[in-house]
XYZ file of C-alpha atoms in Angstrom:
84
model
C 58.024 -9.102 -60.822
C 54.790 -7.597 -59.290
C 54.986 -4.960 -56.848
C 54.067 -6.580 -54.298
C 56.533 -9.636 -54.860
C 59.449 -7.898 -52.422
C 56.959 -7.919 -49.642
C 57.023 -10.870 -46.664
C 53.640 -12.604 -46.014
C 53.411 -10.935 -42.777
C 54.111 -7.111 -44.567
C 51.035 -8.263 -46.649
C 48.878 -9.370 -44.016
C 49.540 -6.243 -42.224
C 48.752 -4.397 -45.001
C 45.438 -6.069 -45.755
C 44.779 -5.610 -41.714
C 45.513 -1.759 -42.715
C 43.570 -1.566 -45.848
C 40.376 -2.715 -44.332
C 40.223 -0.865 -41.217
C 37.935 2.059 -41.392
C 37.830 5.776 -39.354
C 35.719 5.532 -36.475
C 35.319 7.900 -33.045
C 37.089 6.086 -29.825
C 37.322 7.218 -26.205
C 40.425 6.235 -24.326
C 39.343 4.059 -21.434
C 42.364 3.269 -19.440
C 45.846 4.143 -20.270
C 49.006 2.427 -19.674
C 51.819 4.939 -19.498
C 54.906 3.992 -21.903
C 52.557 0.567 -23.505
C 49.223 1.816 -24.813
C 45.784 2.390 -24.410
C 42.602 0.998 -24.439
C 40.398 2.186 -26.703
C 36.398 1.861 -26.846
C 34.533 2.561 -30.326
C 31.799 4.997 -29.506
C 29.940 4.353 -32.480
C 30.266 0.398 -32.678
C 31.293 -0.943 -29.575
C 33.466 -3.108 -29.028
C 37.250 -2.249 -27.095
C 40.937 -2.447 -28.100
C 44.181 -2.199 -26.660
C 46.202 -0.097 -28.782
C 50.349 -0.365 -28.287
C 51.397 3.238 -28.745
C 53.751 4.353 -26.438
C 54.209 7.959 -27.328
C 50.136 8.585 -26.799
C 50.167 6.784 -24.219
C 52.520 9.285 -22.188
C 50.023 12.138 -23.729
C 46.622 11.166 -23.830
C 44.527 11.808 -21.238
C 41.663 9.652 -20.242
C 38.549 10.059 -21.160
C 39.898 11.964 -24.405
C 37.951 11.381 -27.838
C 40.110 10.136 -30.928
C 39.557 9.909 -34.517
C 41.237 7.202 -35.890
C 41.278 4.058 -37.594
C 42.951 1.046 -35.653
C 44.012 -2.190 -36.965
C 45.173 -5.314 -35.721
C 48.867 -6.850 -36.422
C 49.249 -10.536 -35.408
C 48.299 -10.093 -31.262
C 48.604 -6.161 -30.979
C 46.731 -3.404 -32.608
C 47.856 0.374 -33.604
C 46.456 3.397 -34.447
C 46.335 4.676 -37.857
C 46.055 9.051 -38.512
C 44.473 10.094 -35.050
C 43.495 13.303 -33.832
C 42.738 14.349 -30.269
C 39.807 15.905 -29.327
């Protein structure tokens, strides 16, 4: 049995979502205290609206992460940030 036999479809399609997202610089546009925040890629373009409660109760808008976000079937997270 492979490795990656004991995972669901949907565990590997997150996983692929993970493995091809990349690090890029975001600004937080609008927040939504206890859902998420929208996020716009300063160096591609392009917004998302990241579910994260707990940095959504934190962040600040206007505030500059480093991240990489990734989609999972209609929501997105955030993958190693740091605020700036």
């Amino acid at each position: 049995m492979a490795a990656d036999d004991s995972l669901s479809e949907r565990q590997r399609e997150i996983l692929a979502s993970l493995n091809s997202s990349h690090i890029s610089v975001y600004q937080v546009v609008k927040l939504e205290p206890g859902h998420g925040l929208e996020l716009e890629n300063v160096l591609e373009g392009g917004r998302a609206f990241v579910h994260d409660q707990a940095l959504s109760l934190s962040a600040q808008k206007w505030v500059i992460l480093f991240c990489r976000t990734y989609p999972a079937g209609p929501y997105h997270f955030l993958f190693s940030q740091a605020l700036h």
